[in-house]
Each structure stands twice: as structure tokens, then as C-alpha cells.
XYZ file of C-alpha atoms in Angstrom:
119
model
C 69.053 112.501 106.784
C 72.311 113.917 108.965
C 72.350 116.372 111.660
C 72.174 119.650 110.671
C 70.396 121.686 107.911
C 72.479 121.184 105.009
C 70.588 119.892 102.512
C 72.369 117.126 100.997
C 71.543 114.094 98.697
C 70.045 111.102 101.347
C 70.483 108.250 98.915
C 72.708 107.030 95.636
C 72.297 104.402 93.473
C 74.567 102.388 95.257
C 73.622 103.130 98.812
C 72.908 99.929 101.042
C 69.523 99.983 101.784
C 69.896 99.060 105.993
C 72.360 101.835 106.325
C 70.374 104.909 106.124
C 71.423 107.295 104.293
C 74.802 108.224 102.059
C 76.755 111.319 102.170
C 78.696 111.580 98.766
C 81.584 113.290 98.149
C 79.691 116.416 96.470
C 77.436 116.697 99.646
C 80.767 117.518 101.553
C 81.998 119.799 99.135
C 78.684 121.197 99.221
C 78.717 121.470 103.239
C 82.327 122.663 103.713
C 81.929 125.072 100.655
C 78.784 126.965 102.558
C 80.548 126.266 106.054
C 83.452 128.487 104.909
C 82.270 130.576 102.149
C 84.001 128.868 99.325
C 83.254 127.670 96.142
C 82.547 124.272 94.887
C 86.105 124.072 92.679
C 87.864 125.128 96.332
C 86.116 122.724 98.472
C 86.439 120.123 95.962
C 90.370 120.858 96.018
C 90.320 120.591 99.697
C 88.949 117.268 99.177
C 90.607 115.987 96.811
C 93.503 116.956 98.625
C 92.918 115.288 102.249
C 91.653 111.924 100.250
C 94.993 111.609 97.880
C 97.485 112.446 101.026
C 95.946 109.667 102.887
C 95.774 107.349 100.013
C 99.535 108.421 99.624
C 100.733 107.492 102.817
C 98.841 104.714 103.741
C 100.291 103.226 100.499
C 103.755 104.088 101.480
C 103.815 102.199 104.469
C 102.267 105.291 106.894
C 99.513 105.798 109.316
C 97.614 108.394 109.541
C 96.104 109.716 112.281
C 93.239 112.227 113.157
C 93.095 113.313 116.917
C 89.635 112.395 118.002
C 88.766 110.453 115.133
C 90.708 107.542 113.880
C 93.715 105.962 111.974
C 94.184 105.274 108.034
C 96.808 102.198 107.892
C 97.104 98.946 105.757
C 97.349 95.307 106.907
C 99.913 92.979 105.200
C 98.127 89.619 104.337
C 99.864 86.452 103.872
C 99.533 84.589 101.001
C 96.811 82.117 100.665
C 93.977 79.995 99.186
C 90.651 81.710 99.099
C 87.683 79.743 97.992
C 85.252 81.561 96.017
C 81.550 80.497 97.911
C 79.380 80.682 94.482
C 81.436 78.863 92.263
C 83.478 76.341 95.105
C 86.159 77.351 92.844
C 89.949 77.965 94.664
C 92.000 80.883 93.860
C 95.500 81.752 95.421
C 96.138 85.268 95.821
C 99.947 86.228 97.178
C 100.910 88.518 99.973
C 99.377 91.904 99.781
C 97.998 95.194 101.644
C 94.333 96.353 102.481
C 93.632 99.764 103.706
C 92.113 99.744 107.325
C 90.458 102.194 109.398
C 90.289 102.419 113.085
C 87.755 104.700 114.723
C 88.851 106.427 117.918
C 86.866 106.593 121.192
C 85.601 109.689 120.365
C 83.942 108.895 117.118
C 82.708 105.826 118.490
C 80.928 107.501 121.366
C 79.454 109.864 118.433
C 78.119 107.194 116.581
C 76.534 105.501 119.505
C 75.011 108.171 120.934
C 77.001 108.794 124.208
C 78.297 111.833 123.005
C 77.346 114.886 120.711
C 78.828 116.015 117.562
C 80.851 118.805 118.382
C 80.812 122.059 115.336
């Protein structure tokens, strides 16, 4: 599983299976609800909150950016042909956006090892 004694869920239904394990959304409500004393309802708020602000502003054009962890933006692509590799069948799809995420040093060096999750 993840650091730390919280008890969470270590695999869903859709979970790759050379990724290790997946933390769902519940397993964070369930983390930052016995972190700071809340209950579900709140820490699902909290969630729900943080996820539709970025999804706001990342739609709208923004960035959004998280000291020490990363960036939420989109990427405009141009227009083009896109072959479909089962079928050999083309398909044109027009300009459009795709949400990207950037990690920062920080949460690279986490993920690598080279440096220690801070609590």
C-alpha cells in the first residue's frame, strides 16, 4: 500500500495492474477526514471543492499552481487527422484543449525516492 497507517482500499476494479496500488477518492476523504477530525460529508466537500476549482479554471483558460507540487493547465491542439490503429480507419478531430499536469521538482524527487514525504 502507501506510506502511512491509514488503511485505505489498495486496488479498484479499474486499477492498472503494473502500477501498484490506487488511492480513490473515498480513501482521501477517509485520510483527511481522520487527519483533521472531520466527517466524511466535510472531507468529501473539501474535495469536491479543490477538484471543481481546478476543473474550473483550467477550463477557463487558467493555470493552476501548487507550490511544491505541480501545475493544472490545458494544451490547445491543432486540428488534425488521427488514424484509429485497430480499425486503419481516419478520423479528423478539430482544434481543441486537453488538461495537462506538470509535476514540480519537489514531487518528482518524492516519487523517486531522493526525498521524503514531508506531513
Amino acid at each position: 500500500g502507501f506510506g502511512g497507517n491509514h488503511g485505505f482500499s489498495t486496488v479498484t476494479s479499474n486499477a492498472p495492474k503494473d502500477n501498484g496500488p490506487v488511492l480513490s477518492k473515498a480513501d482521501l476523504a477517509q485520510i483527511i477526514s481522520a487527519e483533521h477530525d472531520l466527517k466524511m460529508a466535510e472531507s468529501n466537500r473539501i474535495i469536491d471543492t479543490l477538484l471543481d476549482t481546478i476543473v474550473e479554471a483550467v477550463s477557463k483558460e487558467g493555470t493552476v499552481s501548487v507550490a511544491g507540487f505541480g501545475k493544472f493547465f490545458n494544451k490547445k491542439l491543432e486540428a488534425r487527422d488521427y488514424r484509429n490503429p485497430r480499425t486503419g480507419e481516419t478520423v479528423f478531430k478539430g482544434d481543441r484543449k486537453v488538461p495537462k499536469f506538470k509535476a514540480f521538482t519537489n514531487f518528482k524527487d518524492c516519487v523517486e525516492g531522493t526525498k521524503s514525504v514531508k506531513k
